[in-house]
């Protein structure tokens, strides 16, 4: 776990361990475009920026707990991305 905490990038499985979110939930967020990732050319492994992803997952969870739909969250994240917040 210490190596994960010092890495700039993590896998989706490592994000599951770091956030307590379900794998299927994070995969869904990725597919919906609200959890960005990087993928090296020729490599199938998706890599997530550790700190940004942890913060975004917590933010999405708060929005979901507040009753927001995925469509509403996409809109909110799109607006905050445009204003320099994420």
C-alpha atoms as an extended CHARMM CRD file, in Angstrom:
* protein
*
        86  EXT
         1         1  UNK       CA              0.0000000000        0.0000000000        0.0000000000  PROA      1               0.0000000000
         2         2  UNK       CA              2.9180000000        2.3380000000        0.6810000000  PROA      2               0.0000000000
         3         3  UNK       CA              4.1010000000        2.0250000000       -2.9340000000  PROA      3               0.0000000000
         4         4  UNK       CA              0.6100000000        2.9090000000       -4.1500000000  PROA      4               0.0000000000
         5         5  UNK       CA              0.4880000000        5.9790000000       -1.9170000000  PROA      5               0.0000000000
         6         6  UNK       CA              3.7470000000        7.2980000000       -3.3620000000  PROA      6               0.0000000000
         7         7  UNK       CA              2.9110000000        6.6140000000       -7.0220000000  PROA      7               0.0000000000
         8         8  UNK       CA              1.7460000000        9.4070000000       -9.3000000000  PROA      8               0.0000000000
         9         9  UNK       CA             -0.3800000000        6.9590000000      -11.3140000000  PROA      9               0.0000000000
        10        10  UNK       CA             -2.4850000000        4.0130000000      -10.1640000000  PROA      10              0.0000000000
        11        11  UNK       CA             -4.6330000000        1.3300000000      -11.7780000000  PROA      11              0.0000000000
        12        12  UNK       CA             -8.3800000000        1.0340000000      -11.3120000000  PROA      12              0.0000000000
        13        13  UNK       CA             -7.8040000000       -1.8570000000       -8.8970000000  PROA      13              0.0000000000
        14        14  UNK       CA             -5.5350000000        0.3240000000       -6.7820000000  PROA      14              0.0000000000
        15        15  UNK       CA             -8.1720000000        3.0800000000       -6.8170000000  PROA      15              0.0000000000
        16        16  UNK       CA            -10.6650000000        0.5490000000       -5.4700000000  PROA      16              0.0000000000
        17        17  UNK       CA             -8.3500000000       -0.1170000000       -2.5180000000  PROA      17              0.0000000000
        18        18  UNK       CA             -7.6170000000        3.5750000000       -1.9510000000  PROA      18              0.0000000000
        19        19  UNK       CA            -11.2160000000        4.8200000000       -2.1120000000  PROA      19              0.0000000000
        20        20  UNK       CA            -13.3370000000        1.8590000000       -1.0560000000  PROA      20              0.0000000000
        21        21  UNK       CA            -15.4490000000        2.3260000000       -4.1870000000  PROA      21              0.0000000000
        22        22  UNK       CA            -16.5830000000       -0.7270000000       -6.1210000000  PROA      22              0.0000000000
        23        23  UNK       CA            -14.6560000000       -1.7460000000       -9.2260000000  PROA      23              0.0000000000
        24        24  UNK       CA            -17.8560000000       -1.7180000000      -11.2930000000  PROA      24              0.0000000000
        25        25  UNK       CA            -18.6360000000        1.8240000000      -10.1270000000  PROA      25              0.0000000000
        26        26  UNK       CA            -15.2170000000        3.1530000000      -11.1250000000  PROA      26              0.0000000000
        27        27  UNK       CA            -15.4110000000        1.3440000000      -14.4560000000  PROA      27              0.0000000000
        28        28  UNK       CA            -18.8190000000        2.9360000000      -15.0620000000  PROA      28              0.0000000000
        29        29  UNK       CA            -17.4770000000        6.4050000000      -14.1670000000  PROA      29              0.0000000000
        30        30  UNK       CA            -14.6130000000        5.8260000000      -16.6000000000  PROA      30              0.0000000000
        31        31  UNK       CA            -16.9690000000        4.7190000000      -19.3770000000  PROA      31              0.0000000000
        32        32  UNK       CA            -19.2080000000        7.7380000000      -18.7540000000  PROA      32              0.0000000000
        33        33  UNK       CA            -16.2080000000       10.0550000000      -19.0510000000  PROA      33              0.0000000000
        34        34  UNK       CA            -16.3340000000       11.4570000000      -15.5330000000  PROA      34              0.0000000000
        35        35  UNK       CA            -13.2020000000        9.6750000000      -14.3110000000  PROA      35              0.0000000000
        36        36  UNK       CA            -10.3680000000       10.5430000000      -16.7010000000  PROA      36              0.0000000000
        37        37  UNK       CA             -7.4400000000        8.2170000000      -17.3500000000  PROA      37              0.0000000000
        38        38  UNK       CA             -4.3140000000        7.9850000000      -19.4520000000  PROA      38              0.0000000000
        39        39  UNK       CA             -3.4080000000        5.0590000000      -21.6580000000  PROA      39              0.0000000000
        40        40  UNK       CA             -0.0120000000        4.6710000000      -23.2820000000  PROA      40              0.0000000000
        41        41  UNK       CA             -0.0740000000        3.7920000000      -26.9610000000  PROA      41              0.0000000000
        42        42  UNK       CA              0.1520000000        0.0320000000      -27.4030000000  PROA      42              0.0000000000
        43        43  UNK       CA             -0.6390000000       -0.5850000000      -23.7290000000  PROA      43              0.0000000000
        44        44  UNK       CA             -4.1020000000       -1.6690000000      -22.6200000000  PROA      44              0.0000000000
        45        45  UNK       CA             -3.6250000000       -0.6160000000      -18.9920000000  PROA      45              0.0000000000
        46        46  UNK       CA             -5.4940000000        2.5190000000      -17.9990000000  PROA      46              0.0000000000
        47        47  UNK       CA             -3.6070000000        4.6790000000      -15.5430000000  PROA      47              0.0000000000
        48        48  UNK       CA             -5.2650000000        7.2290000000      -13.2900000000  PROA      48              0.0000000000
        49        49  UNK       CA             -3.5750000000       10.2070000000      -11.6370000000  PROA      49              0.0000000000
        50        50  UNK       CA             -3.7240000000        9.1210000000       -8.0050000000  PROA      50              0.0000000000
        51        51  UNK       CA             -4.5360000000       12.3460000000       -6.1460000000  PROA      51              0.0000000000
        52        52  UNK       CA             -6.7910000000       13.8570000000       -8.8140000000  PROA      52              0.0000000000
        53        53  UNK       CA             -8.7470000000       10.6160000000       -9.1180000000  PROA      53              0.0000000000
        54        54  UNK       CA             -9.1840000000       10.1540000000       -5.3680000000  PROA      54              0.0000000000
        55        55  UNK       CA            -10.4720000000       13.7250000000       -5.0550000000  PROA      55              0.0000000000
        56        56  UNK       CA            -12.7720000000       13.3530000000       -8.0650000000  PROA      56              0.0000000000
        57        57  UNK       CA            -14.2260000000       10.0580000000       -6.7910000000  PROA      57              0.0000000000
        58        58  UNK       CA            -14.9670000000       11.6820000000       -3.4110000000  PROA      58              0.0000000000
        59        59  UNK       CA            -16.5810000000       14.6620000000       -5.1710000000  PROA      59              0.0000000000
        60        60  UNK       CA            -18.7100000000       12.3990000000       -7.3820000000  PROA      60              0.0000000000
        61        61  UNK       CA            -19.7610000000       10.3760000000       -4.3160000000  PROA      61              0.0000000000
        62        62  UNK       CA            -20.8400000000       13.5620000000       -2.5360000000  PROA      62              0.0000000000
        63        63  UNK       CA            -22.8490000000       14.6370000000       -5.5820000000  PROA      63              0.0000000000
        64        64  UNK       CA            -24.4720000000       11.1780000000       -5.8570000000  PROA      64              0.0000000000
        65        65  UNK       CA            -25.2740000000       11.2010000000       -2.1220000000  PROA      65              0.0000000000
        66        66  UNK       CA            -26.9110000000       14.5890000000       -2.7070000000  PROA      66              0.0000000000
        67        67  UNK       CA            -29.2250000000       13.0450000000       -5.2880000000  PROA      67              0.0000000000
        68        68  UNK       CA            -27.4740000000       14.1530000000       -8.4910000000  PROA      68              0.0000000000
        69        69  UNK       CA            -27.7540000000       11.9520000000      -11.5690000000  PROA      69              0.0000000000
        70        70  UNK       CA            -24.7810000000       10.9720000000      -13.7180000000  PROA      70              0.0000000000
        71        71  UNK       CA            -26.0170000000       13.3940000000      -16.4090000000  PROA      71              0.0000000000
        72        72  UNK       CA            -26.1130000000       16.2260000000      -13.8570000000  PROA      72              0.0000000000
        73        73  UNK       CA            -22.6640000000       15.2790000000      -12.5710000000  PROA      73              0.0000000000
        74        74  UNK       CA            -21.2760000000       15.3300000000      -16.1170000000  PROA      74              0.0000000000
        75        75  UNK       CA            -22.6510000000       18.8340000000      -16.5340000000  PROA      75              0.0000000000
        76        76  UNK       CA            -21.2490000000       19.9990000000      -13.1820000000  PROA      76              0.0000000000
        77        77  UNK       CA            -17.8170000000       18.5080000000      -13.9140000000  PROA      77              0.0000000000
        78        78  UNK       CA            -17.8450000000       20.0260000000      -17.4010000000  PROA      78              0.0000000000
        79        79  UNK       CA            -18.5200000000       23.4790000000      -15.9640000000  PROA      79              0.0000000000
        80        80  UNK       CA            -15.8990000000       23.1540000000      -13.2210000000  PROA      80              0.0000000000
        81        81  UNK       CA            -13.3520000000       21.8910000000      -15.7600000000  PROA      81              0.0000000000
        82        82  UNK       CA            -13.9290000000       24.9920000000      -17.8650000000  PROA      82              0.0000000000
        83        83  UNK       CA            -13.4160000000       27.2730000000      -14.8720000000  PROA      83              0.0000000000
        84        84  UNK       CA            -10.1290000000       25.6470000000      -13.8500000000  PROA      84              0.0000000000
        85        85  UNK       CA            -11.6280000000       23.5970000000      -11.0090000000  PROA      85              0.0000000000
        86        86  UNK       CA            -11.7880000000       19.8070000000      -11.0220000000  PROA      86              0.0000000000
